[in-house]
Every structure is written in structure tokens, then in C-alpha cells.
Phi, psi and omega in degrees: 000134178272129182289161179296325179296318179295319178297318180296318178296322179295317179298317178298320179296318179296312181296321178297320178296317179295318180295313180298318179296319180295316179296321178297319178298320179292321177295315178297328179295338178284345181293327182294309176301321179297318179297317180298318181294319180295317182297313183290323187273330189240323186279311183298322175296336178228076187295340183275001181290151180275003181285334185301311179300323180295315181295318179297317180297315179296320179297318178296318180296318179295319178297317178296318179296319179297317179297320180294316179295320179296319178297315180295319179296317180296319178298316180297317180295318180294317179298318179294321178298313179296322180295313178293324178299314178294319181297324181274323183299318184300307179292328178295314179296318179296321179294320178295320180290314183289328178289335177066204184289339183298322179282320185281332182291328181293316183267356183099139183298327181292341182297331179299328178291324183292328183305320185289328172295320176297319179298318179299321179294317179293321181295321177298319179294314180292336179285356174112005181300313181290320180299316180295317181297318180292323178295319177293323179295325181294340181270351180300315178301328178294316180296315178297320178299320178295320178297316178296323180294320180287314182207107179303321180298315178297323179298317179294314182297316179295319180298315179297317179297318178297318180297317178296315180298320179293322178298316178295318179297318181294319180298311180290329177295317176298320179297316179294321178297319178296318178295324179296323177295318179297316179298320179298315179295317181292325176296319178296320177297320180294316177299318179298319178296316179298316181294322178293324178294316179296327179289338182239028187297323181291321177295321179296317179291324179293323180277348179069036182250028181300320180298317180295318178296320178297322178295320178297319178296322179297325176297313177300315183293319180295318178298317179294322180296320177298317179294320178296324179295315179296322179290324177296321177297315179297320179295315178298319179296321180294317179294322178295324180297327178298311180293318181296321180297318178295318178294321180295321176298320177298317179297316180298316179297320178295317180296314178296322179295318179298318178295319180295319179294319179294325180276350179083010181267350181224148174260170178298322178296321178294321178298314179299319180294319180296318180298315181293322180291319180295331178291346180263007184270314192292321185301306180294326180292316179292324176297321178294323177296316178299318178296321179296319179294322182274000184299319180296316177298320180296317178297320178296319179297318177299317181294320181296313180294318179295321179295319180294314181289338180272358179294158176297129184297136177280196183288154177286157179286316185235332186272137179155173181291147177278144180273142172283178184246044183266340181077032182266130179222128180231128175237123186233125172061036181290144172213145178200173179221150179245118183260140174224179182292329186263330185203173176232121180263128180246136179235129183224161173066038181271121178234139179206125177239123182234144177236172184305130178091351179293140177235108188238138175246137179237131178237167180179166182278340183249114179292325178297319180294320179296316179297318180296320179296318180296322178292325176293316180297328179281353182081010181282321179238157180263139175285163176295325175208167184087182181209158176241134179236133177247122184056034178081003181250130177305139186300324183289346179268354182270134180291159179299320181295315180292324180294318178296325181281334185262339184227135175246124175245115181247121180254181180277353181265108183276086181274124174259141176262140186301130183153229177234171176298323177302313180301319184289314184283336176268004182055043179055047172096004179291327175233163179283162180294328178294319178296318180294318181291331176295319176293321178297324178293322177298327180266001179073022184264337185301319181296321180292323178293319181294336179284345178290148182305322181252007176058228182289348178271007177298130183281141172236143188267340185079007179271180181296317180256125180251166179281347177252167185291157178297325179296317180292325176300316180295321179294321178296322177297323178293316178299317180300318180292329184261007186299327180277359184054058181291159180266354175239119183239122180245117183248109181256090182054042182291345181278351181291138179085356180276142173280182188297318180292316180295323177297317179297320179295321177295319178298319179294320180297316179299324177293326181288322185270354181298129182090346180250341178222154177274124185237129171240124186234137171241117182197151175271357182273117181292333180295325180280320182275348183295334181275003181291142178283334177222142178242129179241153175240127180278118178235163181303333182261010175136185176270119181253132180289127180265100183280352179283343180270124179262143179287136178243153179280125177282133174262162184262010177060033182295327183263007184281131178251127181243000000 
């Protein structure tokens, strides 16, 4: 392990090297104007002198040295940027994964995409971008002082021209920065809309409102395109101003030089030196202006990354206590809220104690609230208050691997992961194909998979539209969730999208596992919920036992003909 002191000394060494290299480049850059002045003032009046080859050789050597130093500085800066980028990306990605949906749901799913852009901005700053800009800026007074020393009139004219150019650059820079913020917000809104559509794609297709959703997306896209167009114009204008400012400085220097030569106060060599020196002014000044404009964004990026890394660490991916196979689930004092555009629904005082073999059905008026409760019970999301314990262990202390093996959460959204059916039902190698097919046989899915031309090797794209039926996608998702044979099974409208045969197989499966696994089901189908030993209704003040619902015996559909 590298100590903090050693890291600090290394950072100081890197920054010192970048500053020293930048100052050396600026000093070497002064050799060209000096060489031009010597050539015009001393060599051209006496062309036969032997000094000319020496000056040319020295100028070439200085130019080669300057190019080498610039190349080395850029390589060092890029390596430091990449190193910091990797150093920050790893904990940020781990924090997003370990934090799970609880962290991303609060800020919006699209916010996770923004984090990596923030990391890149911070990494560029830590890689020496700001240090180099400030070092180059510190040499600007030296260049201006030399211009004033050569010709006070040229110094005044160049200073005024630089001030005007910087004012224009700053005005357009602020405008572009404001447009960039607007584009960022609109892009995030578009991503959020897309993610919400993908999350409800089956409901959208069932209602037949694809056209309306497409029109809404076109509105988002058109608004974003207009903002991008305005920002592109502002960017082009800003880049043109950089070139125009440099050309204008050259013109001003030439005019002042012509006047100085005519008045006898300047030589041709002095004019050449002023022109070359003025050309080195605008680049560092404009770079400093850009950094000043982006300073607020940089501070925000630092705060965002620091806030994310400072969050309470979520669960580990693999390390943590192992779960027993008792099917025990306890939820005490849960509270959460569901926000919408029109209102906010708050739920408090939710308690639920389940033991092995319990079969519980939960109903409610808000489908979003029921889904959120099921995700909390599965340990996927954190409640606002209260806690969930699985097998007597708090959910946040259980590793992702143990949680996946101990709890199955099946939703109505049959998400396929790109690969093959084998990859999906084996959870990409977490269980063997024999174990996965055994679960598929219990659900009656194995025969349907074998009927496919390529069987378990059938490719799935992970897109909205698959090459296999929606019913088979939902059944594969159920098999994937149950591949580890967990003792706690949470079914959140898992029967949606199933055809008649698949529905019968799910009904048969519930009859088989009753008494052997803890089952919590949310469904509008009375045939599936009728076999529950307890029925609850989700209300804002807690889970209320519905005593009007009587438990029915689930049959296994042995005599059902389809």
C-alpha cells in the first residue's frame, strides 16, 4: 500500500514537472522572435557574415527541443489524466453497483450516465490541465513586457486588442456554457423518458399507444436538436473568434510596426519580433477564460463525485454472510413514498413477518407502491425508514451473490440479457445447465425451449422485440429468477404476458412449492392469490390483514386440458 504522504509527494512532483516544462517551453518560445530580430537587424545588412549558419542551427535545435518538451509534457498530462480517470471510475462504478437502485432511483436512472462525464472532467483537472493553463498564463506579463520594451505604442495597441478579444470570447463562452447546461438537462430528460418507456414497454404495447409515445419522444428529440443547433452555432462562433483575434493582433502589430518604421522608432527586426510575440498572447489568455467559465462546472463535478464516493457503502458484490435456507423474512417499520407529477403518496408503518412455507398475497390501489414494496422486501431498494431482514440478517449486509441465491423477485417485465437462452437461464454460468433445466422442467418450460430450432442455444438480443414469443420470454425470466432455488419467492404480477399453457404451469408450480418456500404474490388474478394463507391490503398507514379473503386449496391442474 502506498501511503498518503508518498502519494502527495508524487502529485507535487508531477505538478512541479508540468509547471517547469511549461515555463521552459515559454522561454524557448522567445528564441524565435529574438532570432528574427537578429536576422533582420544584423544578418541581412551583412549577408556574408558567418553568424547566419550558427543562428539557423541554434534556432532549429531550439525548435526541436521545444517540440520534444511539448510532446513529453502532453504524454505526461495524458497519462496522469488516464490514471486519475481509472482511479475515480473504479470506485464510482462500484458505488453505483453497490448502491443499487436506491441511489440511482432518487436522482433518476439517467443520472448514472452523467456521473462518468463528471469523472472525466475531474480527471482532466487532476491530470494537470489547470496547472498547465495557469503556468502559461503566468508568462503572459513577460511577453507583454517585452512588447512594451520593444515598442510602447505596439504594447498599448496589442493590450487594447487583447482586452477586446477576451471580452468577446468571455461573452460567447458564457453563452455556450449556458447552452451546454440546457443541453445536459434536456439530454437527461430524454434518457429518463427512454428508460421509463423501456420499463413499461409491455404495458405500452398492450394498450397500443406506441404512436403516442413515439410522438412524445419526437418532442423531446426536437427540443434537444434545437438546443444542440444553437450550441453548435455558439461553438463555431467561439472558434472563429479565436482565429480572428490572432489575425487581428497580427494586423495591429503590422500597422503599429509600419508606423514605427516610418517614424524611425522601430526597425524591421523589431516589427517581426512584435508580430511573433503578439501571436503568443491570445492562446493562453483564451484558455484561461475557458477555464474561468468552466470553473463552476468543475466545482460542481468535484462536489458530485465527492458526494457519490462519500455515500454510505452499499452491499458487497460477493463478500458477506451466507444465508440459511429457512425462508424467513421480516420487515419492521417500513416507510417509503411514491412521487408523481400530481401528488406524493406516503406509506408508513409497514410490518410483515414471514416464515418457511407462508403464502401471502398483497393487494392495493397503487401498482407503483406495490412494486416498490416488493423491491424493498427483495432487498433491491432501501426504505426511507425501517429495515428488512432475510434469515435474520439485515438486507444491506447481505452480498449481491447471496441475495440472488436466497431471494427471487419476478416482475411483469420479461427482460432478456443479450446472449442465448442458456446464458439467461444459467445466469451466465452461476448455475449449471442441468440445474437450470431442472427448474425449467418444474415450470413446464423445458419442452418449449427444446422445440426451438436451436434449443437453449437460441440467441436473444436483449432488445424490446425478441425472436421468441413474449410468453416464452416471461417464462425464461421466471426460470432465471428461480435457478438458485431460493426459499423466498416474490412474484410481482409475474403472470402478465403468459399464454394459457404458461399460466397453467405457473399455477401448478405454486401448488408444488406451497409449504416448502415462502411466497409473496401480487396479482389481480384470483386463481393465483386464492391459495394464499394470508391476504394483506397495502394502505398509507400500513399493511392491513384482509379477513374477508378465505384461503383456497391450490390444485395442480393435473386434469386440465389445454
